[in-house]
Structure formats: C-alpha cells, structure tokens
Short mmCIF file of C-alpha atoms in Angstrom, two decimals:
data_model
loop_
_atom_site.label_atom_id
_atom_site.label_comp_id
_atom_site.label_asym_id
_atom_site.label_seq_id
_atom_site.Cartn_x
_atom_site.Cartn_y
_atom_site.Cartn_z
CA MET V 1 20.34 -1.77 -20.54
CA THR V 2 21.30 1.20 -18.76
CA SER V 3 22.61 0.93 -15.20
CA VAL V 4 21.54 3.95 -13.02
CA LEU V 5 22.57 4.85 -9.43
CA PHE V 6 20.15 7.16 -7.61
CA THR V 7 21.99 8.85 -4.76
CA ASN V 8 20.64 11.49 -1.94
CA ALA V 9 17.27 10.13 -2.56
CA ARG V 10 14.52 10.17 -0.20
CA LEU V 11 13.55 6.57 -0.29
CA ILE V 12 9.73 5.74 0.09
CA ASP V 13 9.51 1.95 0.91
CA PRO V 14 5.98 0.86 1.32
CA GLU V 15 7.08 -2.55 2.14
CA ALA V 16 9.32 -1.51 5.15
CA GLY V 17 7.09 1.38 5.96
CA THR V 18 10.14 3.74 5.90
CA ASP V 19 10.93 7.11 4.68
CA SER V 20 14.59 7.80 4.79
CA LEU V 21 17.68 9.20 2.53
CA GLY V 22 19.68 6.69 0.78
CA TRP V 23 20.73 5.29 -2.64
CA LEU V 24 19.15 2.86 -5.18
CA HIS V 25 20.68 1.07 -7.89
CA ILE V 26 19.12 -0.37 -11.09
CA ALA V 27 20.39 -2.42 -13.92
CA ASP V 28 18.95 -4.82 -16.54
CA GLY V 29 15.47 -3.59 -15.76
CA LEU V 30 15.56 -4.68 -11.93
CA ILE V 31 16.47 -3.01 -8.59
CA GLN V 32 20.02 -4.23 -7.86
CA GLY V 33 20.33 -2.85 -4.41
CA THR V 34 19.49 -0.15 -1.97
CA GLY V 35 20.69 1.30 1.35
CA ASP V 36 21.58 4.33 3.25
CA GLY V 37 25.04 5.96 3.91
CA ASP V 38 27.60 6.03 1.21
CA ALA V 39 26.50 4.65 -2.31
CA PRO V 40 28.70 1.74 -3.70
CA THR V 41 31.31 2.51 -6.36
CA THR V 42 29.91 1.63 -9.84
CA ASP V 43 30.32 2.62 -13.48
CA ALA V 44 26.43 3.31 -13.50
CA GLN V 45 25.08 6.47 -14.51
CA VAL V 46 24.58 8.57 -11.33
CA ILE V 47 21.80 10.73 -10.73
CA ASP V 48 21.73 13.03 -7.65
CA CYS V 49 18.26 13.30 -6.53
CA GLY V 50 18.88 16.37 -4.32
CA GLY V 51 16.82 14.90 -1.45
CA LYS V 52 13.56 14.38 -3.78
CA CYS V 53 11.27 11.25 -3.30
CA LEU V 54 12.05 8.06 -5.04
CA ALA V 55 9.24 5.56 -4.72
CA PRO V 56 7.78 2.62 -6.48
CA GLY V 57 5.76 3.32 -9.66
CA ILE V 58 1.89 3.50 -9.10
CA VAL V 59 -0.08 0.41 -9.91
CA ASP V 60 -3.54 1.80 -10.88
CA ILE V 61 -6.32 -0.67 -10.88
CA GLY V 62 -9.55 0.57 -12.73
CA VAL V 63 -8.29 2.60 -15.85
CA LYS V 64 -10.57 3.10 -18.55
CA VAL V 65 -8.94 3.31 -21.94
CA CYS V 66 -11.60 3.80 -24.56
CA GLU V 67 -10.16 1.30 -27.27
CA PRO V 68 -11.91 -0.17 -28.94
CA GLY V 69 -14.97 2.00 -29.61
CA GLU V 70 -14.35 5.39 -28.32
CA ARG V 71 -10.82 6.19 -29.28
CA HIS V 72 -11.72 9.95 -29.51
CA LYS V 73 -11.98 10.02 -25.65
CA GLU V 74 -8.75 8.07 -24.82
CA SER V 75 -6.24 5.81 -26.66
CA TYR V 76 -3.69 3.51 -25.23
CA LYS V 77 -0.90 6.08 -26.56
CA SER V 78 -2.66 9.11 -24.67
CA ALA V 79 -3.51 7.15 -21.56
CA GLY V 80 0.13 5.63 -21.51
CA LEU V 81 1.63 9.11 -21.95
CA ALA V 82 -0.72 10.41 -19.16
CA ALA V 83 0.27 7.51 -16.74
CA ALA V 84 3.78 8.10 -17.42
CA ALA V 85 3.55 11.97 -16.40
CA GLY V 86 1.67 10.93 -13.34
CA GLY V 87 4.22 8.46 -12.04
CA VAL V 88 1.92 5.46 -12.96
CA THR V 89 4.10 2.62 -14.27
CA THR V 90 1.37 -0.01 -14.57
CA ILE V 91 -2.34 0.47 -15.58
CA VAL V 92 -4.99 -2.02 -15.02
CA THR V 93 -7.64 -1.38 -17.73
CA ARG V 94 -11.36 -2.01 -17.42
CA PRO V 95 -13.30 -3.86 -19.76
CA ASP V 96 -16.26 -1.33 -20.26
CA THR V 97 -15.30 -0.55 -23.82
CA LEU V 98 -17.46 -0.69 -26.88
CA PRO V 99 -17.81 -3.70 -27.43
CA ALA V 100 -17.00 -4.85 -24.04
CA VAL V 101 -13.69 -6.93 -23.76
CA ASP V 102 -15.46 -10.17 -23.05
CA THR V 103 -13.94 -12.59 -25.58
CA PRO V 104 -10.15 -13.57 -26.16
CA GLU V 105 -10.24 -12.01 -29.43
CA THR V 106 -11.20 -8.51 -28.09
CA LEU V 107 -8.72 -8.91 -25.18
CA GLU V 108 -5.84 -9.76 -27.70
CA PHE V 109 -6.64 -6.57 -29.83
CA ALA V 110 -6.43 -4.60 -26.67
CA THR V 111 -3.33 -6.00 -25.62
CA ARG V 112 -1.62 -5.63 -28.86
CA ARG V 113 -2.48 -1.89 -29.26
CA ALA V 114 -1.26 -1.59 -25.65
CA GLN V 115 2.04 -3.04 -26.38
CA ALA V 116 2.54 -1.14 -29.43
CA ASP V 117 1.51 2.40 -28.05
CA ALA V 118 1.71 2.50 -24.35
CA PRO V 119 5.20 3.50 -22.70
CA VAL V 120 3.97 1.84 -19.42
CA ASN V 121 2.78 -1.72 -18.52
CA VAL V 122 -0.67 -2.37 -19.33
CA LEU V 123 -2.65 -5.26 -17.66
CA PRO V 124 -6.19 -5.90 -19.14
CA MET V 125 -9.06 -6.90 -17.13
CA ALA V 126 -12.09 -8.87 -18.93
CA ALA V 127 -15.72 -8.77 -18.24
CA LEU V 128 -17.13 -11.38 -15.91
CA THR V 129 -20.48 -11.65 -17.93
CA LYS V 130 -21.05 -11.34 -21.78
CA GLY V 131 -21.62 -7.73 -22.58
CA ARG V 132 -21.49 -6.89 -19.01
CA GLU V 133 -25.23 -7.64 -18.95
CA GLY V 134 -25.13 -9.95 -16.10
CA ARG V 135 -26.87 -12.76 -17.57
CA GLU V 136 -24.35 -15.36 -18.91
CA MET V 137 -20.55 -15.54 -17.47
CA THR V 138 -17.67 -15.10 -20.00
CA GLU V 139 -15.09 -17.83 -20.66
CA ILE V 140 -12.99 -16.99 -17.70
CA GLY V 141 -10.33 -19.74 -18.35
CA PHE V 142 -9.81 -18.77 -21.92
CA LEU V 143 -9.60 -15.00 -20.96
CA GLN V 144 -7.07 -15.80 -18.17
CA ASP V 145 -4.95 -17.74 -20.82
CA ALA V 146 -5.30 -14.59 -23.02
CA GLY V 147 -3.78 -12.36 -20.43
CA ALA V 148 -6.73 -11.08 -18.23
CA VAL V 149 -5.60 -10.34 -14.80
CA ALA V 150 -9.09 -9.98 -13.07
CA PHE V 151 -12.71 -10.20 -14.10
CA THR V 152 -15.28 -7.23 -13.65
CA ASP V 153 -18.37 -5.93 -14.91
CA CYS V 154 -17.36 -2.45 -13.70
CA ASP V 155 -20.35 -0.36 -12.62
CA HIS V 156 -22.97 -2.79 -14.07
CA VAL V 157 -23.80 -4.66 -11.00
CA ILE V 158 -24.81 -8.27 -11.57
CA THR V 159 -28.35 -8.35 -10.11
CA ASN V 160 -29.19 -12.03 -10.56
CA THR V 161 -27.52 -13.68 -7.62
CA LYS V 162 -27.54 -17.06 -9.00
CA VAL V 163 -25.46 -15.95 -12.19
CA PHE V 164 -23.07 -14.01 -9.77
CA SER V 165 -22.61 -16.95 -7.46
CA ARG V 166 -21.95 -19.28 -10.36
CA ALA V 167 -19.43 -16.78 -11.86
CA LEU V 168 -17.45 -16.69 -8.48
CA THR V 169 -17.44 -20.33 -8.24
CA TYR V 170 -16.03 -20.63 -11.57
CA ALA V 171 -13.43 -17.88 -10.81
CA LYS V 172 -12.48 -19.51 -7.77
CA SER V 173 -11.87 -22.82 -9.58
CA CYS V 174 -9.60 -20.98 -12.03
CA GLY V 175 -7.88 -18.94 -9.14
CA ALA V 176 -9.13 -15.82 -10.77
CA LEU V 177 -9.79 -12.45 -9.15
CA VAL V 178 -13.26 -10.77 -9.35
CA ILE V 179 -13.43 -7.03 -8.94
CA ALA V 180 -17.08 -5.81 -8.12
CA HIS V 181 -18.77 -2.62 -7.59
CA PRO V 182 -20.70 -2.68 -4.23
CA GLN V 183 -23.87 -0.96 -4.84
CA ASP V 184 -27.50 -1.75 -4.55
CA PRO V 185 -28.64 -0.95 -8.13
CA GLY V 186 -32.33 -0.46 -7.33
CA LEU V 187 -31.50 2.37 -4.80
CA SER V 188 -28.72 3.93 -6.89
CA HIS V 189 -30.51 4.05 -10.31
CA GLY V 190 -30.51 7.54 -11.59
CA ALA V 191 -28.75 9.00 -8.83
CA ALA V 192 -26.46 11.97 -9.32
CA ALA V 193 -25.82 13.01 -5.74
CA THR V 194 -25.41 11.27 -2.22
CA SER V 195 -28.77 11.75 -0.33
CA GLY V 196 -28.73 14.57 2.35
CA LYS V 197 -29.47 18.40 2.84
CA PHE V 198 -27.15 19.47 -0.03
CA ALA V 199 -28.75 17.25 -2.56
CA ALA V 200 -32.34 18.33 -1.39
CA LEU V 201 -31.45 21.88 -1.83
CA ARG V 202 -30.05 21.37 -5.38
CA GLY V 203 -32.92 19.18 -6.36
CA LEU V 204 -30.69 16.46 -7.50
CA PRO V 205 -31.72 12.72 -7.52
CA ALA V 206 -29.79 11.21 -4.74
CA VAL V 207 -28.97 7.74 -3.35
CA SER V 208 -28.40 6.80 -0.01
CA PRO V 209 -24.89 5.65 1.43
CA MET V 210 -26.71 2.59 2.60
CA ALA V 211 -26.89 1.39 -1.11
CA GLU V 212 -23.16 0.82 -1.03
CA ARG V 213 -23.34 -0.95 2.45
CA MET V 214 -26.38 -3.26 0.89
CA GLY V 215 -24.37 -4.09 -1.97
CA LEU V 216 -21.22 -5.12 0.03
CA ASP V 217 -23.38 -7.11 2.16
CA ARG V 218 -24.78 -9.22 -0.54
CA ASP V 219 -21.26 -9.60 -2.15
CA ILE V 220 -19.79 -10.78 1.22
CA ALA V 221 -22.71 -13.27 1.73
CA LEU V 222 -21.69 -14.79 -1.74
CA LEU V 223 -18.09 -14.74 -0.85
CA GLU V 224 -18.78 -16.79 2.19
CA MET V 225 -20.90 -19.26 -0.02
CA THR V 226 -18.10 -19.56 -2.87
CA GLY V 227 -14.74 -18.67 -1.35
CA ALA V 228 -13.53 -16.68 -4.21
CA ALA V 229 -11.26 -14.00 -4.45
CA TYR V 230 -12.92 -10.59 -4.31
CA HIS V 231 -11.89 -7.02 -4.69
CA ALA V 232 -14.40 -4.15 -4.05
CA ASP V 233 -13.50 -1.23 -6.50
CA GLN V 234 -14.63 1.59 -4.37
CA ILE V 235 -15.75 1.90 -0.80
CA THR V 236 -16.74 5.34 -0.18
CA THR V 237 -19.03 5.65 2.67
CA ALA V 238 -18.53 5.04 6.51
CA ARG V 239 -21.69 2.78 6.43
CA ALA V 240 -19.61 0.17 4.40
CA LEU V 241 -16.69 0.00 6.52
CA PRO V 242 -18.04 -2.24 9.58
CA ALA V 243 -19.05 -5.01 7.03
CA LEU V 244 -15.68 -4.88 5.34
CA GLU V 245 -13.87 -5.10 8.65
CA ARG V 246 -15.92 -8.27 9.62
CA ALA V 247 -15.53 -9.96 6.42
CA LYS V 248 -11.66 -9.54 6.56
CA ARG V 249 -11.60 -10.67 10.22
CA ASN V 250 -13.68 -13.71 9.28
CA GLY V 251 -10.99 -14.75 6.94
CA LEU V 252 -12.69 -14.19 3.41
CA ASP V 253 -10.42 -13.34 0.59
CA ILE V 254 -11.45 -9.72 0.23
CA THR V 255 -9.71 -6.52 -0.36
CA ALA V 256 -11.15 -2.98 -0.98
CA GLY V 257 -10.16 0.02 -2.82
CA THR V 258 -11.24 3.77 -3.04
CA SER V 259 -10.86 6.34 -5.56
CA ILE V 260 -8.70 9.45 -5.24
CA HIS V 261 -11.71 11.65 -5.93
CA HIS V 262 -13.60 10.37 -2.88
CA LEU V 263 -10.49 10.68 -0.65
CA THR V 264 -9.99 14.41 -1.54
CA LEU V 265 -13.30 15.87 -2.63
CA ASN V 266 -16.93 15.87 -1.04
CA GLU V 267 -20.37 16.42 -2.08
CA LEU V 268 -20.35 20.19 -1.51
CA ASP V 269 -17.63 20.41 -4.26
CA VAL V 270 -20.46 20.00 -6.83
CA ALA V 271 -21.49 23.46 -5.83
CA ASP V 272 -23.10 25.20 -9.00
CA TYR V 273 -24.11 22.09 -10.67
CA ARG V 274 -20.25 21.53 -11.93
CA THR V 275 -20.34 18.23 -14.01
CA PHE V 276 -16.69 17.66 -13.80
CA PHE V 277 -17.18 16.67 -10.21
CA LYS V 278 -19.90 14.16 -11.29
CA VAL V 279 -18.45 10.73 -10.56
CA LYS V 280 -19.77 7.26 -9.64
CA PRO V 281 -20.48 6.65 -6.91
CA PRO V 282 -21.32 10.12 -6.24
CA LEU V 283 -19.13 12.24 -4.00
CA ARG V 284 -19.94 11.68 -0.28
CA SER V 285 -20.29 13.65 2.73
CA GLU V 286 -17.11 15.16 4.63
CA ASP V 287 -17.69 12.72 7.50
CA ASP V 288 -17.46 9.91 4.82
CA ARG V 289 -14.50 11.37 3.46
CA GLN V 290 -12.69 11.39 6.87
CA ALA V 291 -13.72 7.94 7.69
CA VAL V 292 -12.37 6.50 4.25
CA ILE V 293 -9.12 8.19 4.83
CA GLU V 294 -8.79 6.60 8.29
CA ALA V 295 -9.54 3.34 6.60
CA VAL V 296 -6.70 3.69 4.32
CA ARG V 297 -4.21 4.77 7.23
CA THR V 298 -5.12 1.71 9.14
CA GLY V 299 -5.03 -0.79 6.01
CA LEU V 300 -8.74 -1.55 6.11
CA ILE V 301 -9.04 -0.16 2.73
CA ASP V 302 -6.09 -1.64 0.80
CA THR V 303 -5.85 0.43 -2.57
CA ILE V 304 -6.18 3.85 -3.97
CA SER V 305 -6.87 4.05 -7.62
CA SER V 306 -7.49 6.87 -10.13
CA MET V 307 -10.72 5.44 -11.52
CA HIS V 308 -9.71 7.30 -14.84
CA THR V 309 -12.82 7.70 -16.71
CA PRO V 310 -12.31 9.91 -19.93
CA GLN V 311 -15.41 11.78 -21.02
CA ASP V 312 -15.55 14.26 -23.85
CA GLU V 313 -16.81 17.83 -23.58
CA GLU V 314 -20.25 17.04 -25.28
CA SER V 315 -21.06 14.38 -22.61
CA LYS V 316 -20.27 16.79 -19.88
CA ARG V 317 -21.52 19.96 -20.95
CA LEU V 318 -24.96 19.10 -19.94
CA PRO V 319 -27.42 19.41 -17.08
CA PHE V 320 -26.02 17.85 -13.92
CA GLU V 321 -28.37 14.96 -13.94
CA GLU V 322 -27.83 14.16 -17.74
CA ALA V 323 -24.21 14.50 -17.79
CA ALA V 324 -21.85 11.61 -17.89
CA SER V 325 -19.96 10.44 -14.74
CA GLY V 326 -16.45 10.01 -14.49
CA ALA V 327 -13.12 12.11 -14.38
CA VAL V 328 -9.59 11.72 -15.58
CA ALA V 329 -7.02 11.16 -13.07
CA LEU V 330 -3.91 9.55 -14.34
CA GLU V 331 -1.80 12.79 -14.13
CA THR V 332 -3.70 14.05 -10.88
CA LEU V 333 -3.55 10.80 -8.88
CA LEU V 334 -0.16 11.69 -7.18
CA PRO V 335 -0.35 15.40 -6.48
CA ALA V 336 -4.07 14.96 -5.37
CA ALA V 337 -2.98 12.15 -2.92
CA LEU V 338 -0.15 14.47 -1.78
CA ARG V 339 -2.74 16.64 -0.51
CA LEU V 340 -3.50 14.12 2.22
CA TYR V 341 0.21 14.07 3.01
CA HIS V 342 0.55 17.92 3.35
CA ALA V 343 -2.64 17.63 5.62
CA ASP V 344 -0.85 15.25 7.86
CA GLN V 345 -3.40 12.80 7.26
CA LEU V 346 -1.34 10.06 5.56
CA ASP V 347 2.32 9.56 5.39
CA LEU V 348 4.21 8.76 2.16
CA PRO V 349 4.97 5.01 2.79
CA THR V 350 1.22 4.74 3.71
CA LEU V 351 0.16 6.46 0.38
CA PHE V 352 2.54 4.04 -1.81
CA ARG V 353 1.37 1.13 0.12
CA ALA V 354 -2.09 1.80 -1.30
CA MET V 355 -1.11 3.02 -4.61
CA ALA V 356 1.70 0.69 -5.52
CA LEU V 357 2.55 -2.13 -3.01
CA ASN V 358 -1.10 -3.31 -2.24
CA PRO V 359 -2.45 -3.40 -5.78
CA ALA V 360 0.74 -5.22 -7.00
CA LYS V 361 0.22 -7.83 -4.20
CA ARG V 362 -3.40 -8.26 -5.10
CA LEU V 363 -2.61 -9.04 -8.68
CA GLY V 364 0.37 -11.09 -7.88
CA LEU V 365 3.01 -8.65 -9.31
CA GLU V 366 6.51 -8.22 -8.14
CA SER V 367 6.43 -4.38 -8.67
CA GLY V 368 5.44 -1.83 -6.06
CA ARG V 369 8.44 -2.47 -3.99
CA LEU V 370 12.11 -1.11 -3.58
CA SER V 371 13.54 -4.28 -2.64
CA GLU V 372 16.41 -6.12 -4.58
CA GLY V 373 15.15 -7.96 -7.49
CA ALA V 374 11.94 -6.08 -7.88
CA PRO V 375 11.27 -4.44 -11.36
CA ALA V 376 12.83 -1.14 -11.64
CA ASP V 377 9.34 0.70 -12.03
CA LEU V 378 10.08 3.78 -10.28
CA VAL V 379 8.86 7.49 -9.89
CA LEU V 380 11.10 10.39 -8.89
CA PHE V 381 8.89 13.34 -7.66
CA ASP V 382 9.16 16.70 -5.64
CA GLN V 383 6.47 16.58 -3.03
CA ASP V 384 6.60 20.22 -2.43
CA VAL V 385 6.57 22.15 -5.62
CA PRO V 386 3.36 24.13 -6.01
CA PHE V 387 1.55 24.57 -9.32
CA VAL V 388 -1.92 25.38 -10.61
CA LEU V 389 -3.48 22.73 -12.73
CA ASP V 390 -4.40 23.67 -16.10
CA ARG V 391 -6.64 20.81 -17.73
CA PHE V 392 -5.51 21.69 -21.29
CA ALA V 393 -1.99 20.73 -20.38
CA LEU V 394 -3.06 17.28 -19.48
CA LYS V 395 -1.78 14.50 -21.81
CA SER V 396 -5.20 12.65 -21.85
CA LYS V 397 -7.43 13.28 -24.92
CA SER V 398 -10.22 14.03 -22.56
CA GLN V 399 -9.58 16.88 -20.01
CA ASN V 400 -12.49 16.19 -17.60
CA THR V 401 -10.73 16.81 -14.34
CA PRO V 402 -12.26 18.50 -11.31
CA PHE V 403 -8.99 19.93 -10.30
CA ASP V 404 -8.80 22.44 -13.20
CA GLY V 405 -7.68 25.72 -11.89
CA GLN V 406 -6.84 24.40 -8.40
CA ARG V 407 -3.58 25.05 -6.51
CA MET V 408 -1.89 21.70 -6.29
CA GLN V 409 1.49 20.56 -4.55
CA GLY V 410 3.75 17.79 -5.68
CA LYS V 411 5.14 17.10 -9.29
CA VAL V 412 6.74 14.14 -10.99
CA ILE V 413 10.27 14.62 -12.02
CA SER V 414 10.89 11.44 -14.11
CA THR V 415 9.33 8.04 -14.27
CA TYR V 416 11.00 4.62 -14.92
CA VAL V 417 9.41 1.47 -16.32
CA ALA V 418 11.89 -1.60 -16.29
CA GLY V 419 14.89 0.97 -15.78
CA LYS V 420 13.75 2.95 -18.88
CA LYS V 421 13.04 6.60 -18.54
CA VAL V 422 9.47 7.05 -20.03
CA PHE V 423 8.88 10.52 -18.66
CA ARG V 424 10.94 13.59 -17.71
CA SER V 425 9.40 16.75 -16.75
CA SER V 426 10.26 19.84 -18.83
#
C-alpha cells in the first residue's frame, strides 16, 4: 500500500487534546508515527499540507441509508461518496429501512451492498425489536455474529417497559450496545415543533422539552435495573442534561449524542414553514442550543452525529405538519461544526473528540485517533475557506439540507480510509 508522509500539517489530536503543527506518516493502512519538528527521512510520498488541518476521519453514528426499500432516496454508493466528501470515514447505519434490518439475512444483504459500493467503512446497526414495533426483541446474539455493532429501534420508542427491560437484559448478557431515542411518545406524537411562543404563533402542533427529559428518566431507571450499555442518540434540551449528569455520576454505562442540526440551528430557523428544517426531535430554543453546546464542551454529551436522513422532494414539499422529518448531513457535518469553531464556542480537538474519538471508543473501534498503530482514516481540510452551499451539488441522492444557500466556512481537501485516498476536492 502507498506510504505517505504529511508535512507542515496542523494536527488535530482529540486524544491528546492538542492542535499543533507537525508531521504524520502512514503506511500499510496504519499510522506509523507522528510528531513535531523535522519530519523523518523516508521514501514515502510527501504531501505538504501548507498548514491545513489534518484530523482523524469522522465516525458518524446514526446514518440512514435507504437500502433495502427506498434506494431512490439514498444508496450505499451515494451515501459513501457523500461521506467521503464530508470527511466521514466510518458510517454507522440505522436499521429503519423497508423492511427493517431485524434478521441476519437482511443485515448480511446490507453488509454485502455496503462492501461492494461504499468507499468508506460501513458498520451496520440492527433493530432491537422485530419490525421496530416494540413487541418482540430480535435475535441479538445472531445479529451480533452477523456484524451488528449496536441495536436500536431508532425513533420508534419502545413503550412496553417489560419488553424494553428484557431487551436490555439480553443485550447486557451479550455485551451489546443499545441506542435509544429519549422521548415520551405520548407527549411527542404528531409534534412538528417545540412548544413555546414561536410554535403558538405559527399554529404548529408542538411538544414540550420535558418529553425528552421524561423519556431519558425512564431509560435511566431501566439501566439501573439491568446494567446494560446504553447510548442516547440525541439529547437536545437543557431539561435532560441534569438527569444525564446524575446517571454518569452514579456509574451507569451511559453515553449521549446530539445532532449537528440541534447544535447549529434553532426553532426560529423554521421561519416561513420551511420543511427542510423539520427534523426529529424538532429544533429547540436558543437557550437549549447553547446548553447543549456547553454540554459538548464539557464532555457531558459525548458525540456529535449527522443524523443523516434522506427524504425525497415529494415528502418534503408538503404543509409543514405533513412533511417528512429529517435532513441530509454527511457532507455538511464538518462545515456546520466549524461554525462553532469560528464562533469560539468549541475548539477543534473538542469537536473531533465528539465526532471521531468518542464514537469510535463507544463502538470499540481503534479509529478516531492520530496515535501510532491506529487506522489511517484521515481528513485533510481547510478550516477557513468560505463557500455558499448549493444543495444540488451534494453527492447524496436526496438534497434535503437546511443549509442550502447559506454561507459556510471550511471544506474537505482530501479523505483517506485505511491509507487510501477516497476523496479529493476539485
């Protein structure tokens, strides 16, 4: 395999928490060494980074690829190309497909398609209950053997606590990670916005932020009972943070993530019923957004993900209440995250701790690091270059992004997976 020496690079090391100029050498798909000062003499291909940022590739938990069932919205090929263009070297796919990924056979089909078509690493999650219906748990052990890295029913909250507790207990016995969507489904049913003055003025059906807190409280109680490994997919409100902090302080095996949209947008962005801003859970208040940013800074919230959810034009060009939720974000995750860097709210090592290191650690991966022996999954990017986002230039089959036409700052120059260049900007 190609041996490459990156010199004059601004190394973003989330493990050490450093941001410094140096060099990095990769060969045989692994990082061979890194340091500051003069680079070692080698016969490797030398790439002068010109002071641009070199960081671990992003590990994105919660990507929806619409195979099987809705390939017209997103395929493994288009999602893989979008991921590479966005500096995402590992996508962890959701099982909310048609049909759901709830059997080893469906999982193996998805894995084969991913290996054949995607230029990045693809790790599949499987459903926790059959059909994601919350009635009967899946064959967790068999699905693990088939390659499932975690188990989730996505935004279908399991309302039967006995079923959920049994699934958590079984997952614990298998050493499996359960990813849940903290939300009280009764309160949140039919909601299109977060309750408050803005939703009332727009006449939109809304949900209280307390629904997220109630859902998390229930899940934490079940964790105390079962001792399972648990990850909350999206924490988006200030109300939920104290419960999360207590659970961590009490020693539960719990981590939490948030989405890039909830970190960079708020409820006012919906404005004139713009359905590209309709996501699940709905966008929150500015106070909630700031609280979640602070939770990422302190490490209370562990991961940032794209929650990439492709939707076609027909499902978005509807009245706001009826439009499908979700937005594509594989290509916009990094430039959107850099908004927080340019606003002096989060530094680059903190961002990559949440986007690369912590997701990798939660899944037991060796990636997400710049240390010797780690996989050479890397992203080289210019953090300062400005551009106006054109959604029709995105590599995803669906272009339902809320950032269309917005001024962004920061673009990927090249992406490497196991030392192989899988993307280079034109």
